[in-house]
mmCIF file of C-alpha atoms in Angstrom:
data_model
loop_
_atom_site.group_PDB
_atom_site.id
_atom_site.type_symbol
_atom_site.label_atom_id
_atom_site.label_comp_id
_atom_site.label_asym_id
_atom_site.label_seq_id
_atom_site.Cartn_x
_atom_site.Cartn_y
_atom_site.Cartn_z
ATOM 1 C CA UNK A 9 15.285 1.865 10.655
ATOM 2 C CA UNK A 10 12.501 0.555 12.676
ATOM 3 C CA UNK A 11 8.913 0.490 11.334
ATOM 4 C CA UNK A 12 6.160 0.327 14.024
ATOM 5 C CA UNK A 13 2.890 -1.015 12.688
ATOM 6 C CA UNK A 14 -0.222 1.156 13.980
ATOM 7 C CA UNK A 15 -3.509 -0.110 13.375
ATOM 8 C CA UNK A 16 -6.104 2.676 12.633
ATOM 9 C CA UNK A 17 -9.973 2.852 12.361
ATOM 10 C CA UNK A 18 -11.244 -0.739 11.297
ATOM 11 C CA UNK A 19 -8.879 -1.837 9.189
ATOM 12 C CA UNK A 20 -6.409 0.704 8.044
ATOM 13 C CA UNK A 21 -2.562 0.924 9.131
ATOM 14 C CA UNK A 22 -0.502 3.887 9.972
ATOM 15 C CA UNK A 23 3.482 3.321 10.011
ATOM 16 C CA UNK A 24 5.900 4.937 12.421
ATOM 17 C CA UNK A 25 9.340 5.203 10.624
ATOM 18 C CA UNK A 26 12.127 5.759 13.206
ATOM 19 C CA UNK A 27 15.656 6.183 12.615
ATOM 20 C CA UNK A 28 17.086 4.229 15.349
ATOM 21 C CA UNK A 29 20.211 6.143 15.386
ATOM 22 C CA UNK A 30 18.792 9.802 16.082
ATOM 23 C CA UNK A 31 15.301 8.725 17.425
ATOM 24 C CA UNK A 32 13.938 10.778 14.715
ATOM 25 C CA UNK A 33 10.499 9.637 13.361
ATOM 26 C CA UNK A 34 7.666 10.259 10.758
ATOM 27 C CA UNK A 35 4.063 8.817 10.424
ATOM 28 C CA UNK A 36 2.860 7.499 7.189
ATOM 29 C CA UNK A 37 -1.104 7.909 6.782
ATOM 30 C CA UNK A 38 -2.157 9.067 10.162
ATOM 31 C CA UNK A 39 -5.959 8.749 10.650
ATOM 32 C CA UNK A 40 -5.949 8.509 14.672
ATOM 33 C CA UNK A 41 -3.486 10.631 16.373
ATOM 34 C CA UNK A 42 -3.578 9.133 19.713
ATOM 35 C CA UNK A 43 -2.118 5.668 18.663
ATOM 36 C CA UNK A 44 0.543 7.278 16.782
ATOM 37 C CA UNK A 45 1.595 9.427 19.659
ATOM 38 C CA UNK A 46 1.634 6.776 21.971
ATOM 39 C CA UNK A 47 3.590 4.662 19.711
ATOM 40 C CA UNK A 48 6.235 7.435 19.242
ATOM 41 C CA UNK A 49 6.343 7.711 23.281
ATOM 42 C CA UNK A 50 7.017 3.960 23.699
ATOM 43 C CA UNK A 51 10.024 4.258 20.975
ATOM 44 C CA UNK A 52 11.197 7.252 22.972
ATOM 45 C CA UNK A 53 11.277 8.900 19.142
ATOM 46 C CA UNK A 54 10.645 12.665 18.410
ATOM 47 C CA UNK A 55 7.910 12.972 15.556
ATOM 48 C CA UNK A 56 9.124 15.405 12.851
ATOM 49 C CA UNK A 57 7.030 14.734 10.018
ATOM 50 C CA UNK A 58 3.983 13.532 8.587
ATOM 51 C CA UNK A 59 3.846 11.474 5.286
ATOM 52 C CA UNK A 60 0.352 10.919 3.902
ATOM 53 C CA UNK A 61 0.167 8.675 0.796
ATOM 54 C CA UNK A 62 -3.055 10.477 -0.342
ATOM 55 C CA UNK A 63 -5.930 12.979 0.659
ATOM 56 C CA UNK A 64 -8.725 10.462 1.754
ATOM 57 C CA UNK A 65 -9.917 10.725 5.516
ATOM 58 C CA UNK A 66 -8.936 7.410 6.367
ATOM 59 C CA UNK A 67 -5.314 8.352 5.922
ATOM 60 C CA UNK A 68 -5.401 11.918 6.950
ATOM 61 C CA UNK A 69 -8.106 12.063 9.564
ATOM 62 C CA UNK A 70 -5.728 12.492 12.568
ATOM 63 C CA UNK A 71 -3.602 15.421 11.052
ATOM 64 C CA UNK A 72 -5.561 18.163 13.005
ATOM 65 C CA UNK A 73 -5.076 16.388 16.384
ATOM 66 C CA UNK A 74 -1.615 15.334 15.724
ATOM 67 C CA UNK A 75 -0.718 19.019 14.853
ATOM 68 C CA UNK A 76 -2.507 20.492 18.053
ATOM 69 C CA UNK A 77 -0.322 18.253 20.162
ATOM 70 C CA UNK A 78 3.002 18.631 17.767
ATOM 71 C CA UNK A 79 2.506 21.783 16.131
ATOM 72 C CA UNK A 80 6.259 21.869 14.870
ATOM 73 C CA UNK A 81 5.431 18.758 12.612
ATOM 74 C CA UNK A 82 6.178 19.116 8.801
ATOM 75 C CA UNK A 83 3.406 17.787 6.827
ATOM 76 C CA UNK A 84 4.595 16.624 3.202
ATOM 77 C CA UNK A 85 2.782 15.847 0.092
ATOM 78 C CA UNK A 86 2.080 16.576 -3.530
ATOM 79 C CA UNK A 87 -1.608 17.122 -3.095
ATOM 80 C CA UNK A 88 -3.056 20.433 -1.869
ATOM 81 C CA UNK A 89 -6.020 18.760 -0.363
ATOM 82 C CA UNK A 90 -3.690 17.171 2.320
ATOM 83 C CA UNK A 91 -4.907 18.720 5.733
ATOM 84 C CA UNK A 92 -2.121 20.616 7.289
ATOM 85 C CA UNK A 93 0.158 20.618 4.327
ATOM 86 C CA UNK A 94 3.170 22.609 5.189
ATOM 87 C CA UNK A 95 5.912 21.075 2.619
ATOM 88 C CA UNK A 96 4.730 20.714 -1.055
ATOM 89 C CA UNK A 97 7.044 18.292 -2.764
ATOM 90 C CA UNK A 98 7.434 16.958 -6.350
ATOM 91 C CA UNK A 99 7.764 13.464 -7.677
ATOM 92 C CA UNK A 100 11.266 12.240 -6.975
ATOM 93 C CA UNK A 101 11.714 14.533 -4.036
ATOM 94 C CA UNK A 102 13.707 13.071 -1.104
ATOM 95 C CA UNK A 103 12.293 13.657 2.571
ATOM 96 C CA UNK A 104 15.060 13.392 5.511
ATOM 97 C CA UNK A 105 14.044 11.590 8.778
ATOM 98 C CA UNK A 106 17.134 11.583 10.927
ATOM 99 C CA UNK A 107 19.610 9.661 8.830
ATOM 100 C CA UNK A 108 16.909 8.076 6.546
ATOM 101 C CA UNK A 109 16.182 9.294 3.001
ATOM 102 C CA UNK A 110 12.686 8.667 1.627
ATOM 103 C CA UNK A 111 12.185 9.099 -2.041
ATOM 104 C CA UNK A 112 8.521 10.451 -3.078
ATOM 105 C CA UNK A 113 7.054 8.601 -5.906
ATOM 106 C CA UNK A 114 4.150 9.827 -7.654
ATOM 107 C CA UNK A 115 1.615 6.892 -8.481
ATOM 108 C CA UNK A 116 -1.574 8.347 -9.417
ATOM 109 C CA UNK A 117 -4.892 6.398 -10.168
ATOM 110 C CA UNK A 118 -6.565 5.969 -6.746
ATOM 111 C CA UNK A 119 -6.123 9.585 -6.520
ATOM 112 C CA UNK A 120 -4.410 11.902 -8.746
ATOM 113 C CA UNK A 121 -2.002 13.095 -5.931
ATOM 114 C CA UNK A 122 -1.124 9.559 -4.487
ATOM 115 C CA UNK A 123 2.431 9.196 -3.490
ATOM 116 C CA UNK A 124 4.399 6.358 -2.152
ATOM 117 C CA UNK A 125 7.622 6.661 0.178
ATOM 118 C CA UNK A 126 10.486 4.492 -0.532
ATOM 119 C CA UNK A 127 13.624 4.217 1.435
ATOM 120 C CA UNK A 128 16.265 2.779 -0.641
ATOM 121 C CA UNK A 129 18.780 2.240 2.302
ATOM 122 C CA UNK A 130 16.221 -0.363 3.899
ATOM 123 C CA UNK A 131 14.531 -1.439 0.789
ATOM 124 C CA UNK A 132 11.002 -0.472 2.315
ATOM 125 C CA UNK A 133 8.120 1.013 0.389
ATOM 126 C CA UNK A 134 5.127 2.630 1.958
ATOM 127 C CA UNK A 135 2.222 2.407 -0.781
ATOM 128 C CA UNK A 136 -1.171 3.443 0.810
ATOM 129 C CA UNK A 137 -3.793 2.704 -1.282
ATOM 130 C CA UNK A 138 -2.010 1.837 -4.668
ATOM 131 C CA UNK A 139 -0.358 -1.617 -3.981
ATOM 132 C CA UNK A 140 -2.047 -4.129 -1.274
ATOM 133 C CA UNK A 141 -0.768 -7.514 -0.524
ATOM 134 C CA UNK A 142 -2.836 -9.374 -3.458
ATOM 135 C CA UNK A 143 -4.455 -6.259 -4.851
ATOM 136 C CA UNK A 144 -4.447 -2.603 -5.803
ATOM 137 C CA UNK A 145 -6.579 0.695 -4.936
ATOM 138 C CA UNK A 146 -9.911 1.380 -6.531
ATOM 139 C CA UNK A 147 -9.730 3.705 -9.615
ATOM 140 C CA UNK A 148 -11.385 6.592 -7.912
ATOM 141 C CA UNK A 149 -9.442 9.514 -10.069
ATOM 142 C CA UNK A 150 -7.716 7.599 -12.757
ATOM 143 C CA UNK A 151 -7.980 4.708 -14.974
ATOM 144 C CA UNK A 152 -6.461 1.153 -15.783
ATOM 145 C CA UNK A 153 -3.661 2.643 -17.701
ATOM 146 C CA UNK A 154 -2.966 5.111 -15.220
ATOM 147 C CA UNK A 155 -2.713 2.467 -12.440
ATOM 148 C CA UNK A 156 -0.891 -0.036 -14.490
ATOM 149 C CA UNK A 157 1.944 2.684 -15.224
ATOM 150 C CA UNK A 158 2.123 3.588 -11.427
ATOM 151 C CA UNK A 159 2.194 -0.101 -10.359
ATOM 152 C CA UNK A 160 5.080 -0.391 -12.975
ATOM 153 C CA UNK A 161 7.032 2.256 -11.231
ATOM 154 C CA UNK A 162 6.817 0.275 -8.058
ATOM 155 C CA UNK A 163 7.849 -3.020 -9.840
ATOM 156 C CA UNK A 164 11.017 -1.492 -10.950
ATOM 157 C CA UNK A 165 12.309 -1.529 -7.329
ATOM 158 C CA UNK A 166 14.529 -4.357 -6.034
ATOM 159 C CA UNK A 167 12.516 -7.488 -5.686
ATOM 160 C CA UNK A 168 13.251 -7.968 -2.060
ATOM 161 C CA UNK A 169 11.616 -4.454 -1.166
ATOM 162 C CA UNK A 170 9.249 -4.659 1.768
ATOM 163 C CA UNK A 171 5.794 -3.266 1.017
ATOM 164 C CA UNK A 172 3.892 -1.609 3.857
ATOM 165 C CA UNK A 173 0.480 -0.879 2.429
ATOM 166 C CA UNK A 174 -2.574 1.021 3.807
ATOM 167 C CA UNK A 175 -5.346 -1.400 4.431
ATOM 168 C CA UNK A 176 -5.871 -5.057 5.949
ATOM 169 C CA UNK A 177 -7.656 -6.514 2.990
ATOM 170 C CA UNK A 178 -5.091 -9.403 2.241
ATOM 171 C CA UNK A 179 -7.253 -12.449 2.984
ATOM 172 C CA UNK A 180 -10.010 -11.217 0.705
ATOM 173 C CA UNK A 181 -7.809 -10.184 -1.847
ATOM 174 C CA UNK A 182 -6.264 -13.484 -2.037
ATOM 175 C CA UNK A 183 -9.429 -15.309 -2.204
ATOM 176 C CA UNK A 184 -10.144 -13.030 -5.264
ATOM 177 C CA UNK A 185 -7.014 -13.967 -6.823
ATOM 178 C CA UNK A 186 -7.543 -17.817 -6.265
ATOM 179 C CA UNK A 187 -10.806 -17.334 -8.402
ATOM 180 C CA UNK A 188 -8.707 -16.444 -11.139
ATOM 181 C CA UNK A 189 -5.635 -18.472 -10.671
ATOM 182 C CA UNK A 190 -6.513 -21.692 -8.909
ATOM 183 C CA UNK A 191 -3.690 -23.440 -9.941
ATOM 184 C CA UNK A 192 -1.040 -20.804 -8.667
ATOM 185 C CA UNK A 193 0.879 -22.655 -6.120
ATOM 186 C CA UNK A 194 2.752 -19.766 -4.779
ATOM 187 C CA UNK A 195 -0.745 -17.992 -4.465
ATOM 188 C CA UNK A 196 -2.227 -20.934 -2.750
ATOM 189 C CA UNK A 197 0.686 -20.850 -0.080
ATOM 190 C CA UNK A 198 0.533 -17.411 0.353
ATOM 191 C CA UNK A 199 -3.266 -17.755 1.149
ATOM 192 C CA UNK A 200 -2.857 -20.332 3.772
ATOM 193 C CA UNK A 201 -0.240 -18.556 5.368
ATOM 194 C CA UNK A 202 -2.223 -15.337 5.573
ATOM 195 C CA UNK A 203 -5.323 -17.249 7.020
ATOM 196 C CA UNK A 204 -3.153 -18.444 9.702
ATOM 197 C CA UNK A 205 -2.194 -14.819 10.255
ATOM 198 C CA UNK A 206 -5.465 -13.529 10.446
ATOM 199 C CA UNK A 207 -6.597 -16.221 12.679
ATOM 200 C CA UNK A 208 -4.265 -15.159 15.260
ATOM 201 C CA UNK A 209 -5.043 -11.578 14.756
ATOM 202 C CA UNK A 210 -1.656 -10.727 13.195
ATOM 203 C CA UNK A 211 -1.008 -8.087 10.839
ATOM 204 C CA UNK A 212 -0.417 -9.529 7.127
ATOM 205 C CA UNK A 213 1.919 -6.349 6.419
ATOM 206 C CA UNK A 214 4.611 -6.196 5.199
ATOM 207 C CA UNK A 215 4.513 -8.023 2.110
ATOM 208 C CA UNK A 216 7.308 -8.184 -0.617
ATOM 209 C CA UNK A 217 7.433 -7.165 -4.333
ATOM 210 C CA UNK A 218 8.769 -10.597 -5.276
ATOM 211 C CA UNK A 219 5.479 -12.289 -3.358
ATOM 212 C CA UNK A 220 3.390 -9.796 -4.947
ATOM 213 C CA UNK A 221 4.704 -10.558 -8.494
ATOM 214 C CA UNK A 222 4.047 -14.055 -7.882
ATOM 215 C CA UNK A 223 0.675 -13.783 -6.175
ATOM 216 C CA UNK A 224 -1.139 -10.493 -6.946
ATOM 217 C CA UNK A 225 -3.752 -10.608 -9.950
ATOM 218 C CA UNK A 226 -3.218 -6.931 -10.771
ATOM 219 C CA UNK A 227 0.515 -7.761 -11.549
ATOM 220 C CA UNK A 228 -0.203 -10.906 -13.299
ATOM 221 C CA UNK A 229 -2.087 -9.865 -16.322
ATOM 222 C CA UNK A 230 0.137 -11.756 -18.474
ATOM 223 C CA UNK A 231 -0.377 -15.053 -16.721
ATOM 224 C CA UNK A 232 -1.716 -17.652 -19.055
ATOM 225 C CA UNK A 233 -3.977 -19.270 -16.331
ATOM 226 C CA UNK A 234 -5.551 -15.559 -15.421
ATOM 227 C CA UNK A 235 -5.991 -15.098 -19.068
ATOM 228 C CA UNK A 236 -7.769 -18.265 -19.908
ATOM 229 C CA UNK A 237 -9.891 -17.788 -16.845
ATOM 230 C CA UNK A 238 -11.199 -14.577 -18.060
ATOM 231 C CA UNK A 239 -11.423 -15.863 -21.675
ATOM 232 C CA UNK A 240 -13.802 -18.609 -20.561
ATOM 233 C CA UNK A 241 -16.166 -16.140 -18.963
ATOM 234 C CA UNK A 242 -15.697 -13.099 -21.418
ATOM 235 C CA UNK A 243 -14.681 -14.347 -24.896
ATOM 236 C CA UNK A 244 -15.068 -11.285 -26.463
ATOM 237 C CA UNK A 245 -12.719 -9.673 -23.949
ATOM 238 C CA UNK A 246 -9.583 -7.691 -25.887
ATOM 239 C CA UNK A 247 -6.235 -9.355 -24.729
ATOM 240 C CA UNK A 248 -4.065 -6.270 -24.363
ATOM 241 C CA UNK A 249 -2.693 -5.740 -20.772
ATOM 242 C CA UNK A 250 -4.906 -2.494 -20.037
ATOM 243 C CA UNK A 251 -8.082 -4.411 -20.932
ATOM 244 C CA UNK A 252 -7.187 -7.527 -18.982
ATOM 245 C CA UNK A 253 -6.123 -5.266 -16.053
ATOM 246 C CA UNK A 254 -9.479 -3.186 -16.182
ATOM 247 C CA UNK A 255 -11.632 -6.391 -16.395
ATOM 248 C CA UNK A 256 -9.930 -7.849 -13.141
ATOM 249 C CA UNK A 257 -10.343 -4.425 -11.413
ATOM 250 C CA UNK A 258 -14.172 -4.707 -12.380
ATOM 251 C CA UNK A 259 -14.498 -8.045 -11.162
ATOM 252 C CA UNK A 260 -12.705 -7.201 -7.668
ATOM 253 C CA UNK A 261 -14.810 -4.185 -7.145
ATOM 254 C CA UNK A 262 -18.005 -6.531 -6.975
ATOM 255 C CA UNK A 263 -16.050 -9.597 -5.459
#
């Protein structure tokens, strides 16, 4: 399996997933078709499928042009709002790309129809706008409890799973994380590494679930330091995990 990172728009990522044995390929989150078409040509791969994580334009805006040039493509999704949808799938369904099998994981909250795609053969996970490096998506169509449930589904996967996310938000996400856990040394090291990548104009994707569990504040609602930071600022804040998560999300929304 080869994953080609394709920058889209100003800070989005699409991913070309190539089965190197058959040269069959799929694209995750196509916002701009031409860059995806050119990447497939460079890889000498045959596009067979489109795998949108959710219906927002910055993840599906390239569908019309992509289908105009590749009308045979199958467009997968659980949400009828996906442009050009041809293959309605359910949570737990498997999508075959050559010899690769990608499992569809329904992870609502950013949108009600948001999914991730997980390849167990390669420990690779494509999370769209649910899980970012150092962050998570805004709660446009769900609430904090729903997002926590969705993130817990992802955290049940192996720690070495590579996470390919939808936006290059990492540096800002980690700056916010440091405001909550300034003594977290793993977080500090990750922030320094990301700053160097950004300086060199290199993508910060992928991350891993292990790194995220050590550095991502939305996965660290039980952290004593994070809770102490919030308690100093908001002494009346309830201590259950959903309330902590909701406050972290609200703070990040205005950071």
